Coordinates of C-alpha atoms in Angstrom, one line a residue:
Chain A
M152 CA 19.3 22.1 -57.9
E153 CA 17.8 24.8 -55.6
W154 CA 19.8 25.2 -52.5
Q155 CA 18.0 28.3 -51.8
A156 CA 14.6 26.5 -51.8
L157 CA 15.9 23.7 -49.6
W158 CA 17.5 26.0 -46.9
L159 CA 13.9 27.9 -47.2
S160 CA 12.1 24.8 -46.4
L161 CA 14.4 23.6 -43.7
R162 CA 14.0 27.0 -42.0
L163 CA 10.3 27.0 -42.3
S164 CA 10.0 23.3 -40.8
F165 CA 12.5 24.5 -37.9
W166 CA 10.3 27.5 -37.1
T167 CA 7.0 25.8 -37.5
T168 CA 8.1 22.9 -35.2
L169 CA 9.3 25.2 -32.6
I170 CA 6.1 27.2 -32.7
L171 CA 4.1 23.9 -32.6
L172 CA 5.7 22.9 -29.5
A173 CA 4.9 26.3 -27.9
I174 CA 1.2 26.2 -28.8
G175 CA 0.7 22.3 -29.2
L176 CA 1.8 21.2 -25.7
P177 CA -0.8 23.5 -23.8
A178 CA -3.5 22.8 -26.5
A179 CA -3.0 18.7 -26.1
H180 CA -2.9 19.3 -22.1
W181 CA -6.1 21.1 -22.2
L182 CA -7.7 18.5 -24.8
T183 CA -6.3 15.7 -22.6
F184 CA -7.3 17.1 -19.0
S185 CA -9.9 19.5 -19.5
P186 CA -13.5 18.3 -18.1
R187 CA -15.3 20.5 -20.8
R188 CA -18.0 18.5 -22.5
W189 CA -17.6 20.4 -25.7
K190 CA -14.0 19.7 -26.4
F191 CA -14.7 17.4 -28.9
L192 CA -15.4 20.4 -31.0
V193 CA -11.8 21.8 -30.7
E194 CA -10.6 18.2 -31.4
A195 CA -12.4 18.2 -34.6
V196 CA -11.2 21.6 -35.4
V197 CA -7.5 20.6 -34.7
A198 CA -8.1 17.6 -36.9
L199 CA -9.3 19.3 -40.1
P200 CA -6.2 20.0 -41.8
L201 CA -6.0 16.0 -42.0
V202 CA -9.0 15.7 -44.3
L203 CA -9.2 19.4 -45.7
P204 CA -7.7 19.6 -49.2
P205 CA -4.7 22.0 -48.8
T206 CA -6.0 24.4 -51.3
V207 CA -9.3 24.7 -49.3
L208 CA -7.2 25.3 -46.2
G209 CA -4.5 27.7 -48.2
F210 CA -7.7 29.7 -49.5
Y211 CA -9.2 30.3 -46.1
I212 CA -5.8 31.1 -44.6
L213 CA -4.9 33.6 -47.4
L214 CA -8.5 35.3 -46.8
A215 CA -7.9 35.3 -43.0
I216 CA -4.5 37.0 -43.3
G217 CA -5.2 39.2 -46.3
P218 CA -4.6 42.8 -45.9
H219 CA -8.3 43.5 -45.5
S220 CA -8.7 41.0 -42.5
P221 CA -8.7 42.0 -38.8
A222 CA -5.6 39.8 -38.6
G223 CA -3.9 41.4 -41.8
R224 CA -4.9 44.8 -40.5
L225 CA -3.3 44.1 -36.7
Y226 CA 0.0 42.7 -38.3
A227 CA 0.3 45.6 -40.8
A228 CA -0.2 48.1 -37.9
L229 CA 2.2 46.1 -35.9
T230 CA 5.1 45.7 -38.6
G231 CA 4.1 47.7 -41.4
G232 CA 4.2 44.5 -43.4
M233 CA 1.8 42.3 -44.9
L234 CA 1.6 38.4 -44.4
P235 CA 0.5 36.9 -47.7
F236 CA 3.3 36.1 -50.0
S237 CA 5.9 36.6 -47.0
F238 CA 8.0 34.0 -45.0
Q239 CA 6.1 35.0 -41.8
G240 CA 2.7 34.3 -43.8
L241 CA 4.0 30.9 -44.8
L242 CA 4.8 30.3 -41.4
V243 CA 1.3 31.1 -40.0
A244 CA -0.1 28.6 -42.7
S245 CA 2.1 26.0 -41.9
V246 CA 1.5 26.2 -38.3
L247 CA -2.1 25.6 -38.9
Y248 CA -1.3 22.7 -41.4
S249 CA 0.8 20.6 -39.1
L250 CA -1.4 21.3 -36.0
P251 CA -2.9 18.0 -35.9
F252 CA 0.6 16.5 -36.7
A253 CA 1.8 18.0 -33.4
V254 CA -1.3 17.9 -31.1
Q255 CA -2.4 14.4 -31.6
P256 CA 0.7 12.5 -30.8
F257 CA 1.0 14.9 -28.0
T258 CA -2.4 14.2 -26.6
S259 CA -2.1 10.5 -27.1
G260 CA 1.0 10.6 -25.0
F261 CA -0.6 12.6 -22.2
A262 CA -3.4 10.3 -22.2
A263 CA -1.4 7.3 -21.6
V264 CA 0.2 8.8 -18.5
D265 CA -1.3 6.9 -15.4
R266 CA -3.8 9.0 -13.9
K267 CA -2.7 7.9 -10.6
L268 CA 0.8 9.3 -11.0
I269 CA -0.5 12.6 -11.6
E270 CA -2.8 12.5 -8.7
A271 CA -0.1 11.3 -6.6
S272 CA 1.9 14.4 -7.5
W273 CA -0.9 16.6 -6.7
C274 CA -1.3 15.1 -3.1
L275 CA 2.3 15.8 -2.6
G276 CA 1.6 19.5 -3.1
V277 CA 2.7 20.0 -6.5
S278 CA 0.7 22.4 -8.8
R279 CA -0.9 21.4 -11.9
A280 CA 1.5 23.1 -14.1
A281 CA 4.5 21.9 -12.3
T282 CA 3.2 18.5 -12.4
F283 CA 3.0 18.9 -16.2
F284 CA 6.7 19.5 -16.1
R285 CA 7.8 17.1 -13.8
V286 CA 5.6 14.1 -14.4
I287 CA 3.4 14.4 -17.6
A288 CA 6.1 15.7 -20.0
P289 CA 8.8 13.5 -19.0
L290 CA 6.6 10.3 -19.3
S291 CA 5.3 11.7 -22.8
I292 CA 8.8 12.3 -24.3
P293 CA 8.5 9.6 -27.0
S294 CA 5.0 11.1 -28.0
I295 CA 6.5 14.7 -27.9
V296 CA 9.4 13.8 -30.0
T297 CA 7.2 12.0 -32.4
G298 CA 4.7 14.8 -32.8
M299 CA 8.0 17.2 -33.6
I300 CA 9.4 15.0 -36.3
L301 CA 5.9 14.5 -37.9
S302 CA 5.4 18.2 -37.8
F303 CA 8.9 18.9 -39.2
A304 CA 8.6 16.2 -41.9
H305 CA 5.1 17.4 -42.8
T306 CA 6.0 20.9 -43.0
L307 CA 9.1 19.9 -45.5
G308 CA 6.9 18.3 -47.6
E309 CA 4.0 20.7 -47.8
F310 CA 3.0 21.9 -51.2
G311 CA -0.7 23.1 -51.7
V312 CA -0.9 25.4 -48.6
V313 CA 2.2 26.9 -49.6
L314 CA 1.3 27.5 -53.2
M315 CA -2.0 29.4 -52.2
V316 CA -0.5 31.5 -49.2
G317 CA 3.0 31.9 -50.4
G318 CA 3.3 31.8 -54.2
N319 CA 6.6 31.3 -55.7
L320 CA 9.0 34.1 -54.7
A321 CA 12.7 32.9 -54.8
G322 CA 14.2 33.2 -51.4
I323 CA 11.1 34.2 -49.5
T324 CA 8.3 31.7 -50.1
R325 CA 9.7 29.1 -52.9
T326 CA 10.0 26.0 -51.0
V327 CA 11.8 22.8 -52.1
S328 CA 8.5 21.1 -53.3
I329 CA 7.4 23.9 -55.4
S330 CA 10.8 24.3 -56.8
I331 CA 10.5 20.7 -57.9
F332 CA 7.0 21.6 -59.5
D333 CA 8.7 24.3 -61.2
D334 CA 11.2 22.0 -62.5
V335 CA 8.8 19.4 -63.8
Q336 CA 6.7 22.3 -65.3
A337 CA 9.8 23.4 -67.3
L338 CA 10.4 19.9 -68.4
N339 CA 13.7 20.4 -66.4
Y340 CA 13.6 16.5 -65.2
G341 CA 17.3 16.3 -64.2
A342 CA 17.0 19.1 -61.8
A343 CA 13.6 17.8 -60.1
L344 CA 15.2 14.2 -60.0
H345 CA 18.1 15.7 -58.0
T346 CA 15.9 17.8 -55.5
S347 CA 13.4 15.1 -55.0
L348 CA 15.9 12.6 -54.4
L349 CA 17.6 15.0 -51.6
L350 CA 14.2 15.7 -50.1
L351 CA 13.6 11.8 -50.0
G352 CA 17.0 11.4 -48.5
I353 CA 16.5 13.9 -46.0
S354 CA 13.2 12.8 -44.9
F355 CA 14.3 9.4 -44.4
L356 CA 17.1 10.5 -42.4
V357 CA 15.1 12.5 -39.9
L358 CA 12.7 9.6 -39.3
A359 CA 15.4 7.0 -39.0
A360 CA 17.4 9.0 -36.6
T361 CA 14.0 9.7 -34.5
Y362 CA 13.0 5.9 -34.3
G363 CA 16.7 4.9 -33.7
L364 CA 17.3 7.5 -31.1
R365 CA 14.1 6.6 -29.4
R366 CA 15.3 3.2 -29.0
R367 CA 18.6 4.0 -27.1
V368 CA 17.6 7.2 -25.2
W369 CA 14.3 6.9 -24.1
A370 CA 15.0 3.3 -22.9
V371 CA 14.2 4.6 -19.4
W372 CA 11.5 2.0 -19.4
P373 CA 13.2 -1.4 -20.8
P374 CA 11.0 -4.6 -20.7
Y375 CA 11.2 -6.3 -17.3
G376 CA 14.3 -8.6 -16.9
Q377 CA 16.8 -6.4 -18.6
Chain B
M18 CA -18.3 -10.9 24.2
D19 CA -18.6 -7.3 25.5
C20 CA -21.1 -5.6 23.3
G21 CA -21.1 -2.0 24.9
G22 CA -20.7 1.0 22.8
G23 CA -22.7 1.6 19.6
F24 CA -23.3 3.2 16.3
G25 CA -22.4 6.2 14.9
P26 CA -19.3 8.7 14.7
Y27 CA -17.3 8.0 17.5
G28 CA -15.1 10.0 19.9
P29 CA -15.8 13.1 21.6
R30 CA -16.4 16.3 19.5
M31 CA -13.3 18.3 19.5
A32 CA -11.8 21.0 17.3
N33 CA -8.6 19.1 16.4
D34 CA -10.2 16.6 14.4
L35 CA -11.1 15.5 10.9
S36 CA -14.8 15.7 10.3
V37 CA -16.2 14.2 7.2
D38 CA -19.9 14.3 6.2
I39 CA -20.3 14.0 2.4
R40 CA -22.6 12.6 -0.2
K41 CA -21.5 11.6 -3.5
R42 CA -23.3 9.9 -6.4
H43 CA -21.4 8.0 -8.9
A44 CA -23.1 7.0 -12.2
G45 CA -23.9 3.2 -12.0
G46 CA -22.6 2.9 -8.4
P47 CA -24.3 3.3 -5.1
E48 CA -24.9 6.8 -3.4
I49 CA -22.0 7.4 -1.3
A50 CA -22.9 9.0 2.0
A51 CA -20.3 8.9 4.9
A52 CA -20.2 10.7 8.1
L53 CA -17.0 10.1 10.3
R54 CA -15.0 12.0 12.7
L55 CA -11.3 11.2 13.9
P56 CA -8.9 12.9 16.0
L57 CA -5.8 14.4 14.5
D58 CA -3.7 14.5 17.5
T59 CA -3.2 10.9 17.8
H60 CA -1.5 8.5 15.4
A61 CA -4.6 6.1 15.6
V62 CA -5.3 4.2 12.4
T63 CA -9.1 3.8 11.4
V64 CA -9.7 1.0 9.2
L65 CA -12.5 1.8 6.6
F66 CA -13.8 -1.8 6.0
G67 CA -16.5 -3.2 3.5
P68 CA -17.0 -5.6 0.5
S69 CA -15.6 -4.5 -2.7
G70 CA -17.8 -1.8 -4.5
A71 CA -19.1 -0.2 -1.1
G72 CA -17.5 3.0 -2.1
K73 CA -14.4 2.9 0.4
T74 CA -11.9 4.3 -2.4
T75 CA -14.4 7.0 -3.2
V76 CA -14.4 8.2 0.3
L77 CA -10.5 8.3 0.5
R78 CA -10.5 10.3 -2.9
L79 CA -13.1 12.8 -1.8
I80 CA -11.0 13.3 1.5
A81 CA -7.7 13.9 -0.7
G82 CA -9.8 16.3 -3.0
L83 CA -9.2 14.2 -6.0
D84 CA -13.0 13.8 -6.6
S85 CA -15.7 16.5 -5.5
P86 CA -18.7 15.6 -3.3
D87 CA -22.2 16.4 -4.5
G88 CA -22.7 18.0 -0.9
G89 CA -21.8 18.1 2.6
S90 CA -18.8 19.1 4.6
I91 CA -14.9 18.4 5.1
R92 CA -13.4 20.0 7.9
C93 CA -9.5 19.3 9.0
G94 CA -9.0 21.0 12.5
D95 CA -9.9 24.7 11.8
E96 CA -9.3 24.4 8.1
V97 CA -12.6 23.9 5.9
W98 CA -11.6 21.7 2.9
Y99 CA -15.0 21.3 1.3
D100 CA -18.2 22.9 2.4
G101 CA -21.0 22.5 -0.4
A102 CA -23.2 25.2 0.8
R103 CA -20.5 27.8 1.1
R104 CA -18.9 26.6 -2.3
I105 CA -15.4 25.9 -0.7
N106 CA -13.3 23.1 -2.2
W107 CA -9.8 23.0 -1.9
P108 CA -7.3 21.2 -4.3
P109 CA -5.6 18.4 -3.3
Q110 CA -2.3 20.4 -3.3
K111 CA -3.5 22.6 -0.5
R112 CA -5.1 19.8 1.8
R113 CA -1.9 18.0 2.3
V114 CA -3.1 14.5 2.6
G115 CA -0.6 11.7 2.4
Y116 CA -2.4 9.4 -0.5
L117 CA -1.2 6.0 -1.3
S118 CA -3.2 4.4 -3.9
Q119 CA -3.4 0.5 -4.4
D120 CA -0.6 0.3 -6.7
Y121 CA 1.6 3.1 -5.0
A122 CA 2.0 5.3 -8.3
I123 CA 5.6 5.5 -7.9
F124 CA 7.1 7.9 -10.6
P125 CA 8.5 5.2 -13.1
H126 CA 10.9 8.1 -14.4
L127 CA 12.6 8.9 -11.2
T128 CA 15.0 7.2 -8.8
V129 CA 14.1 6.1 -5.3
R130 CA 15.8 9.4 -4.0
A131 CA 13.9 11.5 -6.5
N132 CA 10.6 9.9 -5.7
V133 CA 11.0 10.6 -2.0
S134 CA 12.3 14.1 -2.3
Y135 CA 9.4 14.7 -4.9
G136 CA 7.2 16.9 -2.5
A137 CA 9.4 16.9 0.7
R138 CA 9.0 19.5 3.1
G139 CA 11.4 20.0 5.6
G140 CA 13.6 17.5 7.0
P141 CA 16.3 15.7 5.1
V142 CA 15.2 13.2 2.5
Q143 CA 18.2 10.9 3.4
D144 CA 16.6 10.5 7.2
W145 CA 13.3 9.1 5.3
L146 CA 15.3 6.8 3.1
V147 CA 17.1 5.5 6.2
R148 CA 14.1 4.9 8.2
F149 CA 12.5 3.2 5.5
E150 CA 15.3 1.0 4.7
L151 CA 15.8 2.5 1.1
G152 CA 19.3 3.9 1.6
E153 CA 20.8 1.3 -0.6
L154 CA 18.0 1.5 -3.0
A155 CA 18.4 5.4 -3.4
D156 CA 19.7 5.3 -6.9
R157 CA 17.6 2.6 -8.3
Y158 CA 14.5 2.8 -10.7
P159 CA 11.2 1.5 -9.5
R160 CA 11.2 -1.1 -12.1
Q161 CA 14.0 -2.8 -10.2
L162 CA 11.9 -3.0 -7.0
S163 CA 9.8 -5.4 -5.4
G164 CA 6.2 -4.6 -4.4
G165 CA 7.3 -4.4 -0.6
Q166 CA 10.2 -2.0 -1.6
L167 CA 7.6 -0.1 -3.6
Q168 CA 5.2 0.2 -1.0
R169 CA 8.2 1.7 1.4
V170 CA 9.0 4.2 -1.3
G171 CA 5.4 5.2 -1.5
L172 CA 5.1 5.6 2.2
A173 CA 8.3 7.5 2.5
R174 CA 7.2 9.7 -0.2
A175 CA 4.1 10.6 1.5
L176 CA 5.4 11.1 4.7
A177 CA 8.4 13.3 3.6
A178 CA 5.8 15.7 2.3
D179 CA 4.7 16.3 6.1
P180 CA 1.0 15.2 5.6
R181 CA -1.8 16.1 8.1
L182 CA -3.2 12.6 7.5
L183 CA -2.6 9.6 5.9
L184 CA -4.8 7.8 3.3
L185 CA -4.0 4.2 2.5
D186 CA -6.2 2.5 -0.1
E187 CA -5.8 -1.4 0.2
P188 CA -1.9 -0.9 0.9
L189 CA -1.3 -4.7 1.0
S190 CA -3.4 -5.9 -2.0
A191 CA -0.9 -5.6 -4.6
L192 CA 1.7 -7.8 -3.1
D193 CA 2.2 -11.4 -3.2
A194 CA 0.9 -13.5 -0.3
P195 CA 4.1 -14.0 1.7
T196 CA 5.1 -10.4 1.3
R197 CA 1.6 -9.6 2.3
L198 CA 2.1 -11.3 5.7
R199 CA 5.4 -9.9 6.4
M200 CA 4.3 -6.1 5.3
R201 CA 1.5 -6.5 7.3
A202 CA 3.4 -6.5 10.6
D203 CA 6.0 -4.0 9.4
L204 CA 3.1 -1.5 8.4
R205 CA 1.7 -1.7 11.6
Q206 CA 5.0 -0.4 13.1
L207 CA 5.4 2.2 10.6
L208 CA 1.9 3.6 11.0
A209 CA 2.7 3.4 15.0
G210 CA 5.7 5.8 14.4
V211 CA 4.1 8.3 12.1
Q212 CA 2.9 11.5 13.6
A213 CA -0.4 11.7 11.5
P214 CA -3.4 9.7 11.7
A215 CA -4.3 7.2 9.1
I216 CA -7.2 5.9 7.2
V217 CA -6.8 2.5 5.7
V218 CA -9.1 1.1 3.4
T219 CA -9.4 -2.8 3.5
H220 CA -11.7 -5.6 2.8
D221 CA -9.7 -8.3 4.5
R222 CA -10.6 -9.1 8.1
T223 CA -7.1 -10.2 9.1
E224 CA -5.8 -6.9 7.9
A225 CA -8.3 -5.0 9.6
L226 CA -7.5 -6.6 12.7
A227 CA -3.8 -6.3 12.5
L228 CA -3.6 -2.6 11.2
G229 CA -6.7 -0.7 12.8
D230 CA -7.4 0.9 16.1
S231 CA -10.8 1.6 15.3
I232 CA -12.9 0.6 12.3
A233 CA -15.7 1.9 10.1
I234 CA -17.9 -0.6 8.2
M235 CA -19.0 0.6 4.9
I236 CA -21.8 -1.2 3.1
D237 CA -23.5 -0.2 -0.2
G238 CA -22.1 3.5 -0.1
K239 CA -23.0 4.1 3.6
L240 CA -21.3 4.0 7.0
R241 CA -23.0 1.3 9.2
Q242 CA -21.0 1.0 12.2
A243 CA -17.9 2.4 13.7
G244 CA -15.9 1.9 16.9
A245 CA -13.1 -0.3 18.4
V246 CA -12.2 -3.1 15.9
E247 CA -12.9 -6.0 18.4
S248 CA -16.2 -4.6 19.5
V249 CA -17.4 -4.2 16.1
F250 CA -16.1 -7.6 14.8
D251 CA -17.7 -9.2 17.8
C252 CA -21.0 -7.3 18.0
P253 CA -22.2 -6.1 14.7
A254 CA -25.1 -4.1 14.9
D255 CA -27.1 -5.4 12.1
A256 CA -27.3 -8.5 9.8
D257 CA -25.5 -6.6 6.9
V258 CA -22.6 -5.6 9.1
A259 CA -22.5 -9.3 10.6
A260 CA -22.3 -10.5 7.0
A261 CA -19.6 -7.8 6.1
V262 CA -17.3 -8.8 8.9
G263 CA -17.6 -12.4 8.0
V264 CA -20.0 -13.8 10.5
E265 CA -20.5 -17.3 9.0
T266 CA -24.1 -18.1 10.0
I267 CA -26.7 -15.5 10.0
C268 CA -30.2 -16.7 10.4
P269 CA -33.7 -14.8 10.8
A270 CA -35.1 -15.9 14.1
R271 CA -38.4 -15.5 16.0
V272 CA -38.1 -14.4 20.0
L273 CA -40.0 -16.9 22.0
S274 CA -39.2 -15.6 25.4
R275 CA -37.2 -13.1 27.2
S276 CA -36.1 -13.3 30.9
A277 CA -33.3 -11.9 32.9
G278 CA -31.2 -10.6 30.1
L279 CA -31.6 -13.8 28.3
V280 CA -33.7 -14.5 25.2
T281 CA -34.9 -17.6 23.8
V282 CA -35.3 -17.5 20.0
E283 CA -36.6 -20.1 17.7
I284 CA -34.7 -20.8 14.4
A285 CA -36.6 -23.2 12.0
G286 CA -38.0 -25.2 15.1
A287 CA -34.8 -25.1 16.9
P288 CA -34.8 -23.1 20.3
L289 CA -31.7 -21.3 21.2
V290 CA -30.7 -19.2 24.3
A291 CA -28.7 -15.9 23.7
V292 CA -27.9 -12.7 25.5
D293 CA -30.5 -10.1 24.6
T294 CA -29.0 -7.6 22.6
A295 CA -31.9 -6.4 20.2
G296 CA -34.3 -4.5 22.5
A297 CA -37.7 -5.3 22.0
S298 CA -37.8 -6.5 18.4
A299 CA -39.8 -10.0 18.0
D300 CA -38.2 -10.6 14.6
V301 CA -34.2 -10.7 14.9
Y302 CA -31.3 -12.4 13.4
A303 CA -28.9 -14.7 15.0
C304 CA -25.4 -14.3 14.2
I305 CA -22.8 -17.1 15.0
R306 CA -19.2 -17.3 14.2
A307 CA -18.1 -20.6 13.1
E308 CA -15.2 -20.5 15.4
S309 CA -17.6 -20.4 18.5
V310 CA -19.4 -23.7 17.2
T311 CA -18.1 -26.8 19.0
I312 CA -18.9 -30.2 17.5
E313 CA -19.7 -33.3 20.1
R314 CA -20.0 -36.7 18.9
H315 CA -21.7 -39.4 21.0
P316 CA -21.6 -43.2 20.7
P317 CA -24.5 -44.5 18.8
G318 CA -27.6 -45.0 20.9
E319 CA -26.8 -42.4 23.5
R320 CA -28.7 -39.5 22.5
N321 CA -27.9 -37.2 25.4
P322 CA -25.0 -37.0 27.5
P323 CA -25.6 -37.9 31.2
G324 CA -26.6 -35.0 33.1
N325 CA -25.3 -31.6 31.8
A326 CA -21.7 -32.0 31.5
T327 CA -21.4 -28.5 29.9
S328 CA -22.1 -24.9 30.6
A329 CA -23.0 -24.3 27.2
R330 CA -26.7 -23.4 27.1
N331 CA -27.3 -24.5 23.3
R332 CA -27.0 -28.3 22.2
L333 CA -28.4 -29.0 18.8
P334 CA -28.5 -32.4 17.1
A335 CA -27.0 -32.0 13.7
R336 CA -26.1 -33.7 10.4
I337 CA -22.9 -33.2 8.8
L338 CA -23.6 -31.6 5.3
S339 CA -20.0 -31.1 4.3
V340 CA -16.5 -30.9 5.5
I341 CA -14.1 -28.6 3.7
P342 CA -10.4 -28.5 4.6
E343 CA -9.0 -25.2 4.7
G344 CA -5.0 -25.4 5.5
P345 CA -4.8 -26.5 9.2
L346 CA -8.4 -26.1 9.9
A347 CA -11.7 -27.7 8.3
R348 CA -14.9 -25.9 7.8
V349 CA -17.9 -28.2 8.6
T350 CA -21.4 -27.3 7.5
L351 CA -24.4 -28.7 9.7
D352 CA -28.0 -29.0 9.3
C353 CA -29.7 -28.3 12.6
G354 CA -32.9 -27.3 11.0
F355 CA -31.0 -24.5 9.9
R356 CA -27.7 -24.2 8.4
L357 CA -24.6 -23.7 10.7
T358 CA -21.1 -23.6 10.0
A359 CA -18.3 -24.4 12.4
I360 CA -14.7 -24.3 12.1
V361 CA -12.6 -27.3 13.7
T362 CA -8.9 -28.1 13.4
R363 CA -7.9 -30.8 10.8
Q364 CA -6.7 -32.7 13.7
S365 CA -10.3 -33.0 15.6
E366 CA -11.9 -33.9 12.1
R367 CA -9.6 -36.8 11.8
E368 CA -10.0 -37.8 15.5
M369 CA -13.6 -37.4 15.4
H370 CA -14.0 -39.0 11.8
L371 CA -16.3 -36.0 10.8
R372 CA -17.8 -37.3 7.5
E373 CA -20.8 -35.9 5.4
G374 CA -24.0 -37.7 6.5
E375 CA -23.1 -38.3 10.1
Q376 CA -25.2 -37.3 13.2
V377 CA -23.4 -35.1 15.8
T378 CA -24.3 -32.3 18.3
A379 CA -23.5 -28.9 17.8
V380 CA -22.6 -26.8 20.9
V381 CA -23.0 -23.0 21.1
K382 CA -22.7 -20.8 24.3
A383 CA -25.4 -18.3 24.8
T384 CA -22.9 -15.6 24.6
S385 CA -21.4 -16.5 21.6
I386 CA -24.9 -16.0 19.8
R387 CA -25.3 -12.3 18.6
I388 CA -29.0 -11.1 18.4
V389 CA -29.4 -8.0 16.1
P390 CA -32.9 -6.7 15.0
R391 CA -34.4 -7.4 11.7
G392 CA -36.3 -5.1 9.7
L393 CA -34.6 -1.6 10.6
D394 CA -33.4 -1.0 7.0

């Protein structure tokens, strides 16, 4: 049993989800409400991690954050450290890898908000930004929660990208899925089975809790007649 | 029928008014071109009237700043809201227009109180709740309210934000029939007590008459006639406006003679005398409202009544084509050489035994025939 790997995976998922919330909400807002014709190009870029093999994505991220890349040099100048094979590098990769899992539910949630409600808010003198926090976001809470849960669960289970960008450093980049892979490679089936079962249990609990909570807490809109 | 007054933006030119002169082309729709002016220091209600698809809602949205015109200008008092040439285009937030969409757009996640206080500027929200009889509903959510209550929330919310101008898009169309009748009277009263002028979009003639002080008729994206409600309804400027305001009979006619303010026209062989309002045109339309056509019946054999027992100028032999009951009234379609529609009460219909195929006399006063020029558009 790799408690250290599990703890690392949970930390990674937590921070990835938090960062995706901060990046994903404005990105989804732009994608939903921007009148730009070329926004479909951005949509396609955001969705790329869905179809690219994790190795391809991981390889590009490795190149992009490497010590010779502009991003890598900037990071080195700011912190003195390196992004590849570090927790921070893993975080960057995870955020990119899970981007569509956050942005797409957010976008569909925002798009489902009745445009007339948004316009009513504008006409009442409320700015676009304030309208987002007072009307769009509250009415999209189920979609926002779904996006967060998907990001969390997806990061928890990622493998290929982590291996490419983070390698396999205990306590730094060895996530739970990599430790399972290690165990299987070492024919240590018992440990692999335990860890896998734990991951399955956690994933199921997270999803079940979300769907269960959504039923009760977000029941601001029960069907008519209740 | 007093048909003075005329066409075009109404009211004297003054600084404290809303002046709109805009163009907008929609993909697939008619080009919108609207010029209107209404004073801001009264709380008069202007009805924007016209058939569906005429562009009425678009005009409201352009005034509110929710859509951008292709060109022109919108000025409210001394503020320029939009000027195509000077590239000025204020966002809706800055225009302070109370815009109420067709379904009221009440925020579903907020209580009635939170909805009304959403954009409130100055003045306690409680006053608005009380004034719109929402006090007891203040803590309810919109889904627990009826259509009429939702409308009151929408109006209270718009007015609590202290708007310069109120724009209501088909305010009664989302209500069921009995509520609509009740709210029509209530709405008139509410609007009369509001310190801002209102533009109300409707395609319902009864609503226009009940709510409006003045009216602007919009057809195919163009404002065609504006003025006091009764005068526009009674004196449509052309055949399209007549059709839009629901004049039942509109027939092309040829002028036979003119004398002393009267004109004799011929429709499909039948001569009609009317008050002359078409200038010098030889080709005109004759517009006749169904309620101003009277039906007379004579015993068989007696074709003409003795002497002239009525002051009505026009007596036309007619055959009944159909009789269709409409609530307490009946709509009778007559063939007088041209098709003429009359409205009579169900009682008269029964007493006179009006049936399809029977011969009667249609009687129309000269003053009830509106003559408009043909071929202007």
